[in-house]
Amino acid sequence: MSYCVNCGVELGKDLKRCPLCGTLVINPNEVEREPELPFFPQRQERIEPVSKRELALLLSVMFASVAVSCGLLNLALRPEVRWWLYAAGGAAMLWIWFVPPLLWRDMSALAKVALDIGAVALYVLLIAVASDGMNWYTGLALPLIAALAIITLVICYLLRGGRRSNLMSIVICLIGIGLMSLLTELTIDFYFSSHWNPSWSLIVLAVCVGFSMPLIIIRLVPSLREETRRRFHL
């Protein structure tokens, strides 16, 4: 049973118009409906990844613009103080840290570490030039950076390829920390007093050796090694 939408009179099944007001009778089941569009898009657009060369160029321009801008400001404001070397050194260090690994993805870990430490040495050198401190650079900073470079490169060489177990990797790092503390105090003592008076570095070295010896024993004893691996996932 249906009714007219205009006047409400009862309609017969076969009527096309209302007999009272003449309104067109429409069966909603017979009306062709437009297809409903999905709420979410069905096709997924793919964004192309950024080119490594373009990103390296962007970083190079950004770091270079910082160095040039600081240099121009230095010339305009206080040319007698070469403070722009601090900003230029920081920009150069960041460039060495980020841009070469982008351009040469097959660079070895040893080469990356050497570049990073070289960048730090360059930055400290520019600070020494800006502050007229070449004496402390050659007598203090450069030997410390060289010692850090040698120990870090040796550690990376020993740990290359993941061939060492986790226990032995920890031992190697601990011994490296102890040796670095020893060389640091040695360099500082010779720079300031021309003789070595070991104190705190021996404590650090003793602590590192003290932690390393149980780890070495655990590594050599199969039962202890398996129990440690099971409990601590080493």
mmCIF file of C-alpha atoms in Angstrom:
data_model
loop_
_atom_site.group_PDB
_atom_site.id
_atom_site.type_symbol
_atom_site.label_atom_id
_atom_site.label_comp_id
_atom_site.label_asym_id
_atom_site.label_seq_id
_atom_site.Cartn_x
_atom_site.Cartn_y
_atom_site.Cartn_z
ATOM 1 C CA MET A 1 0.000 0.000 0.000
ATOM 2 C CA SER A 2 1.371 3.417 -1.014
ATOM 3 C CA TYR A 3 0.277 7.004 -0.635
ATOM 4 C CA CYS A 4 0.759 10.203 -2.586
ATOM 5 C CA VAL A 5 3.682 12.241 -1.345
ATOM 6 C CA ASN A 6 1.777 15.481 -2.019
ATOM 7 C CA CYS A 7 -1.777 15.001 -0.820
ATOM 8 C CA GLY A 8 -1.573 11.672 1.027
ATOM 9 C CA VAL A 9 -4.363 9.893 -0.864
ATOM 10 C CA GLU A 10 -4.102 6.112 -1.119
ATOM 11 C CA LEU A 11 -2.772 4.925 -4.481
ATOM 12 C CA GLY A 12 -3.384 1.810 -6.467
ATOM 13 C CA LYS A 13 -0.537 -0.458 -7.564
ATOM 14 C CA ASP A 14 -0.629 0.430 -11.275
ATOM 15 C CA LEU A 15 -1.194 4.189 -11.017
ATOM 16 C CA LYS A 16 1.474 6.461 -12.544
ATOM 17 C CA ARG A 17 -0.058 9.680 -11.213
ATOM 18 C CA CYS A 18 -2.162 10.608 -8.200
ATOM 19 C CA PRO A 19 -5.886 10.652 -9.193
ATOM 20 C CA LEU A 20 -6.520 13.589 -6.867
ATOM 21 C CA CYS A 21 -3.628 16.010 -7.427
ATOM 22 C CA GLY A 22 -1.868 14.520 -10.438
ATOM 23 C CA THR A 23 1.539 14.157 -8.707
ATOM 24 C CA LEU A 24 3.860 11.736 -10.464
ATOM 25 C CA VAL A 25 4.122 8.419 -8.654
ATOM 26 C CA ILE A 26 7.718 7.161 -8.412
ATOM 27 C CA ASN A 27 8.748 3.761 -7.098
ATOM 28 C CA PRO A 28 12.072 4.279 -5.274
ATOM 29 C CA ASN A 29 13.104 0.693 -6.041
ATOM 30 C CA GLU A 30 12.937 1.396 -9.775
ATOM 31 C CA VAL A 31 15.014 4.605 -9.715
ATOM 32 C CA GLU A 32 18.530 4.210 -11.097
ATOM 33 C CA ARG A 33 21.029 5.275 -8.488
ATOM 34 C CA GLU A 34 24.399 6.705 -9.216
ATOM 35 C CA PRO A 35 27.258 4.489 -8.037
ATOM 36 C CA GLU A 36 28.549 5.532 -4.650
ATOM 37 C CA LEU A 37 32.123 6.730 -4.602
ATOM 38 C CA PRO A 38 34.358 5.092 -1.996
ATOM 39 C CA PHE A 39 35.160 7.202 1.026
ATOM 40 C CA PHE A 40 38.884 6.460 0.765
ATOM 41 C CA PRO A 41 40.779 6.555 -2.531
ATOM 42 C CA GLN A 42 41.433 3.130 -4.021
ATOM 43 C CA ARG A 43 44.626 4.076 -5.828
ATOM 44 C CA GLN A 44 47.709 4.721 -3.743
ATOM 45 C CA GLU A 45 50.072 7.342 -5.051
ATOM 46 C CA ARG A 46 53.777 6.610 -4.674
ATOM 47 C CA ILE A 47 56.164 9.378 -3.735
ATOM 48 C CA GLU A 48 59.546 9.001 -5.336
ATOM 49 C CA PRO A 49 62.427 8.905 -2.821
ATOM 50 C CA VAL A 50 64.785 11.857 -2.643
ATOM 51 C CA SER A 51 67.944 11.443 -4.671
ATOM 52 C CA LYS A 52 71.083 11.042 -2.580
ATOM 53 C CA ARG A 53 72.953 13.458 -4.828
ATOM 54 C CA GLU A 54 70.233 16.095 -4.535
ATOM 55 C CA LEU A 55 70.202 15.752 -0.751
ATOM 56 C CA ALA A 56 74.006 16.002 -0.660
ATOM 57 C CA LEU A 57 73.833 19.132 -2.823
ATOM 58 C CA LEU A 58 71.203 20.655 -0.527
ATOM 59 C CA LEU A 59 73.322 19.990 2.565
ATOM 60 C CA SER A 60 76.427 21.365 0.854
ATOM 61 C CA VAL A 61 74.663 24.584 -0.103
ATOM 62 C CA MET A 62 73.205 24.942 3.393
ATOM 63 C CA PHE A 63 76.553 24.492 5.171
ATOM 64 C CA ALA A 64 78.364 26.718 2.667
ATOM 65 C CA SER A 65 75.769 29.475 3.044
ATOM 66 C CA VAL A 66 76.192 29.395 6.832
ATOM 67 C CA ALA A 67 79.969 29.721 6.542
ATOM 68 C CA VAL A 68 79.801 32.503 3.920
ATOM 69 C CA SER A 69 77.117 34.439 5.825
ATOM 70 C CA CYS A 70 79.103 34.307 9.057
ATOM 71 C CA GLY A 71 82.242 35.377 7.187
ATOM 72 C CA LEU A 72 80.511 38.411 5.700
ATOM 73 C CA LEU A 73 79.042 39.349 9.078
ATOM 74 C CA ASN A 74 82.468 39.034 10.646
ATOM 75 C CA LEU A 75 83.954 41.402 8.077
ATOM 76 C CA ALA A 76 81.123 43.890 8.540
ATOM 77 C CA LEU A 77 80.905 43.871 12.339
ATOM 78 C CA ARG A 78 84.185 42.931 14.046
ATOM 79 C CA PRO A 79 86.894 42.052 11.501
ATOM 80 C CA GLU A 80 89.613 42.024 14.165
ATOM 81 C CA VAL A 81 88.001 38.965 15.837
ATOM 82 C CA ARG A 82 87.858 35.929 13.572
ATOM 83 C CA TRP A 83 84.780 34.380 15.161
ATOM 84 C CA TRP A 84 83.417 33.225 11.808
ATOM 85 C CA LEU A 85 85.938 30.378 11.877
ATOM 86 C CA TYR A 86 83.911 28.738 14.643
ATOM 87 C CA ALA A 87 80.830 28.627 12.429
ATOM 88 C CA ALA A 88 82.833 27.663 9.338
ATOM 89 C CA GLY A 89 84.557 24.858 11.236
ATOM 90 C CA GLY A 90 81.258 23.530 12.542
ATOM 91 C CA ALA A 91 79.756 23.631 9.045
ATOM 92 C CA ALA A 92 82.793 21.852 7.588
ATOM 93 C CA MET A 93 82.665 19.186 10.290
ATOM 94 C CA LEU A 94 78.959 18.544 9.719
ATOM 95 C CA TRP A 95 79.535 18.402 5.959
ATOM 96 C CA ILE A 96 82.200 15.730 6.382
ATOM 97 C CA TRP A 97 79.945 13.773 8.742
ATOM 98 C CA PHE A 98 76.879 13.693 6.491
ATOM 99 C CA VAL A 99 77.703 14.317 2.824
ATOM 100 C CA PRO A 100 80.426 11.738 1.973
ATOM 101 C CA PRO A 101 78.394 8.818 3.441
ATOM 102 C CA LEU A 102 75.473 9.916 1.238
ATOM 103 C CA LEU A 103 77.562 9.950 -1.932
ATOM 104 C CA TRP A 104 79.572 6.786 -1.217
ATOM 105 C CA ARG A 105 77.230 4.268 0.386
ATOM 106 C CA ASP A 106 79.772 1.455 0.124
ATOM 107 C CA MET A 107 82.220 3.336 2.344
ATOM 108 C CA SER A 108 83.694 1.077 5.001
ATOM 109 C CA ALA A 109 83.204 1.687 8.705
ATOM 110 C CA LEU A 110 86.919 2.382 9.149
ATOM 111 C CA ALA A 111 86.805 5.083 6.478
ATOM 112 C CA LYS A 112 83.750 6.680 8.098
ATOM 113 C CA VAL A 113 85.420 6.741 11.504
ATOM 114 C CA ALA A 114 88.595 8.217 10.000
ATOM 115 C CA LEU A 115 86.580 10.945 8.265
ATOM 116 C CA ASP A 116 84.635 11.760 11.436
ATOM 117 C CA ILE A 117 87.760 12.090 13.549
ATOM 118 C CA GLY A 118 89.459 14.104 10.799
ATOM 119 C CA ALA A 119 86.462 16.450 10.813
ATOM 120 C CA VAL A 120 86.825 16.936 14.568
ATOM 121 C CA ALA A 121 90.541 17.649 14.146
ATOM 122 C CA LEU A 122 89.757 20.233 11.444
ATOM 123 C CA TYR A 123 87.155 21.932 13.632
ATOM 124 C CA VAL A 124 89.524 22.159 16.595
ATOM 125 C CA LEU A 125 92.234 23.463 14.257
ATOM 126 C CA LEU A 126 89.999 26.307 13.083
ATOM 127 C CA ILE A 127 89.188 27.134 16.707
ATOM 128 C CA ALA A 128 92.914 27.259 17.448
ATOM 129 C CA VAL A 129 93.493 29.547 14.462
ATOM 130 C CA ALA A 130 90.651 31.829 15.520
ATOM 131 C CA SER A 131 91.941 32.092 19.088
ATOM 132 C CA ASP A 132 95.675 32.143 18.243
ATOM 133 C CA GLY A 133 96.107 28.912 20.138
ATOM 134 C CA MET A 134 98.282 26.783 17.894
ATOM 135 C CA ASN A 135 100.483 25.915 20.872
ATOM 136 C CA TRP A 136 97.717 24.114 22.749
ATOM 137 C CA TYR A 137 96.487 22.586 19.502
ATOM 138 C CA THR A 138 99.804 20.964 18.598
ATOM 139 C CA GLY A 139 100.779 20.151 22.181
ATOM 140 C CA LEU A 140 97.429 19.049 23.615
ATOM 141 C CA ALA A 141 94.491 18.770 21.241
ATOM 142 C CA LEU A 142 96.217 17.087 18.306
ATOM 143 C CA PRO A 143 97.861 14.305 20.404
ATOM 144 C CA LEU A 144 94.529 13.603 22.122
ATOM 145 C CA ILE A 145 92.705 13.453 18.790
ATOM 146 C CA ALA A 146 95.432 11.197 17.375
ATOM 147 C CA ALA A 147 95.168 8.853 20.361
ATOM 148 C CA LEU A 148 91.384 8.780 20.035
ATOM 149 C CA ALA A 149 91.696 8.061 16.308
ATOM 150 C CA ILE A 150 94.164 5.189 16.799
ATOM 151 C CA ILE A 151 92.159 3.508 19.577
ATOM 152 C CA THR A 152 88.845 3.954 17.756
ATOM 153 C CA LEU A 153 90.221 2.581 14.491
ATOM 154 C CA VAL A 154 91.733 -0.414 16.266
ATOM 155 C CA ILE A 155 88.417 -1.126 18.011
ATOM 156 C CA CYS A 156 86.514 -0.840 14.715
ATOM 157 C CA TYR A 157 89.038 -3.132 13.044
ATOM 158 C CA LEU A 158 88.689 -5.757 15.768
ATOM 159 C CA LEU A 159 84.879 -5.551 15.710
ATOM 160 C CA ARG A 160 84.503 -5.428 11.908
ATOM 161 C CA GLY A 161 81.951 -7.730 10.317
ATOM 162 C CA GLY A 162 80.349 -8.714 13.627
ATOM 163 C CA ARG A 163 82.711 -11.669 13.996
ATOM 164 C CA ARG A 164 83.254 -11.064 17.707
ATOM 165 C CA SER A 165 80.819 -12.232 20.336
ATOM 166 C CA ASN A 166 78.970 -9.680 22.421
ATOM 167 C CA LEU A 167 81.109 -10.480 25.461
ATOM 168 C CA MET A 168 84.365 -9.963 23.612
ATOM 169 C CA SER A 169 83.036 -6.770 22.017
ATOM 170 C CA ILE A 170 82.335 -5.386 25.505
ATOM 171 C CA VAL A 171 85.813 -6.399 26.644
ATOM 172 C CA ILE A 172 87.465 -4.691 23.676
ATOM 173 C CA CYS A 173 85.497 -1.482 24.284
ATOM 174 C CA LEU A 174 86.357 -1.499 28.001
ATOM 175 C CA ILE A 175 90.067 -1.945 27.304
ATOM 176 C CA GLY A 176 89.878 0.870 24.734
ATOM 177 C CA ILE A 177 88.277 3.198 27.297
ATOM 178 C CA GLY A 178 90.970 2.385 29.851
ATOM 179 C CA LEU A 179 93.802 2.999 27.382
ATOM 180 C CA MET A 180 92.216 6.241 26.216
ATOM 181 C CA SER A 181 92.014 7.542 29.787
ATOM 182 C CA LEU A 182 95.655 6.610 30.294
ATOM 183 C CA LEU A 183 96.786 8.421 27.149
ATOM 184 C CA THR A 184 94.625 11.440 28.017
ATOM 185 C CA GLU A 185 96.220 11.921 31.409
ATOM 186 C CA LEU A 186 99.669 11.290 29.932
ATOM 187 C CA THR A 187 99.175 13.987 27.280
ATOM 188 C CA ILE A 188 97.748 16.516 29.745
ATOM 189 C CA ASP A 189 100.551 15.958 32.260
ATOM 190 C CA PHE A 190 103.306 16.338 29.663
ATOM 191 C CA TYR A 191 101.689 19.475 28.252
ATOM 192 C CA PHE A 192 101.318 21.266 31.571
ATOM 193 C CA SER A 193 104.170 19.873 33.691
ATOM 194 C CA SER A 194 106.484 17.978 31.290
ATOM 195 C CA HIS A 195 106.299 14.793 33.355
ATOM 196 C CA TRP A 196 103.751 12.052 33.910
ATOM 197 C CA ASN A 197 102.068 11.767 37.291
ATOM 198 C CA PRO A 198 99.442 8.999 36.838
ATOM 199 C CA SER A 199 96.425 9.135 39.125
ATOM 200 C CA TRP A 200 92.801 9.005 37.919
ATOM 201 C CA SER A 201 93.616 7.232 34.658
ATOM 202 C CA LEU A 202 94.989 4.224 36.558
ATOM 203 C CA ILE A 203 91.704 4.009 38.470
ATOM 204 C CA VAL A 204 89.704 4.030 35.237
ATOM 205 C CA LEU A 205 92.038 1.458 33.688
ATOM 206 C CA ALA A 206 91.810 -0.765 36.779
ATOM 207 C CA VAL A 207 88.008 -0.605 36.721
ATOM 208 C CA CYS A 208 87.917 -1.483 33.009
ATOM 209 C CA VAL A 209 90.316 -4.390 33.512
ATOM 210 C CA GLY A 210 88.353 -5.512 36.568
ATOM 211 C CA PHE A 211 85.147 -5.668 34.541
ATOM 212 C CA SER A 212 86.907 -7.309 31.608
ATOM 213 C CA MET A 213 88.450 -10.245 33.464
ATOM 214 C CA PRO A 214 85.136 -11.863 34.551
ATOM 215 C CA LEU A 215 83.798 -11.414 31.020
ATOM 216 C CA ILE A 216 86.854 -13.153 29.587
ATOM 217 C CA ILE A 217 86.424 -16.032 32.063
ATOM 218 C CA ILE A 218 82.751 -16.328 31.154
ATOM 219 C CA ARG A 219 83.713 -16.384 27.472
ATOM 220 C CA LEU A 220 86.266 -19.185 28.022
ATOM 221 C CA VAL A 221 84.080 -21.428 30.221
ATOM 222 C CA PRO A 222 81.311 -23.015 28.092
ATOM 223 C CA SER A 223 78.857 -23.582 30.956
ATOM 224 C CA LEU A 224 79.163 -19.982 32.181
ATOM 225 C CA ARG A 225 78.953 -18.702 28.612
ATOM 226 C CA GLU A 226 75.725 -20.576 27.886
ATOM 227 C CA GLU A 227 74.158 -19.555 31.206
ATOM 228 C CA THR A 228 75.046 -15.904 30.601
ATOM 229 C CA ARG A 229 73.734 -16.071 27.047
ATOM 230 C CA ARG A 230 70.479 -17.621 28.258
ATOM 231 C CA ARG A 231 69.917 -15.117 31.038
ATOM 232 C CA PHE A 232 71.191 -11.907 29.452
ATOM 233 C CA HIS A 233 70.868 -12.737 25.717
ATOM 234 C CA LEU A 234 74.544 -12.024 25.087
#
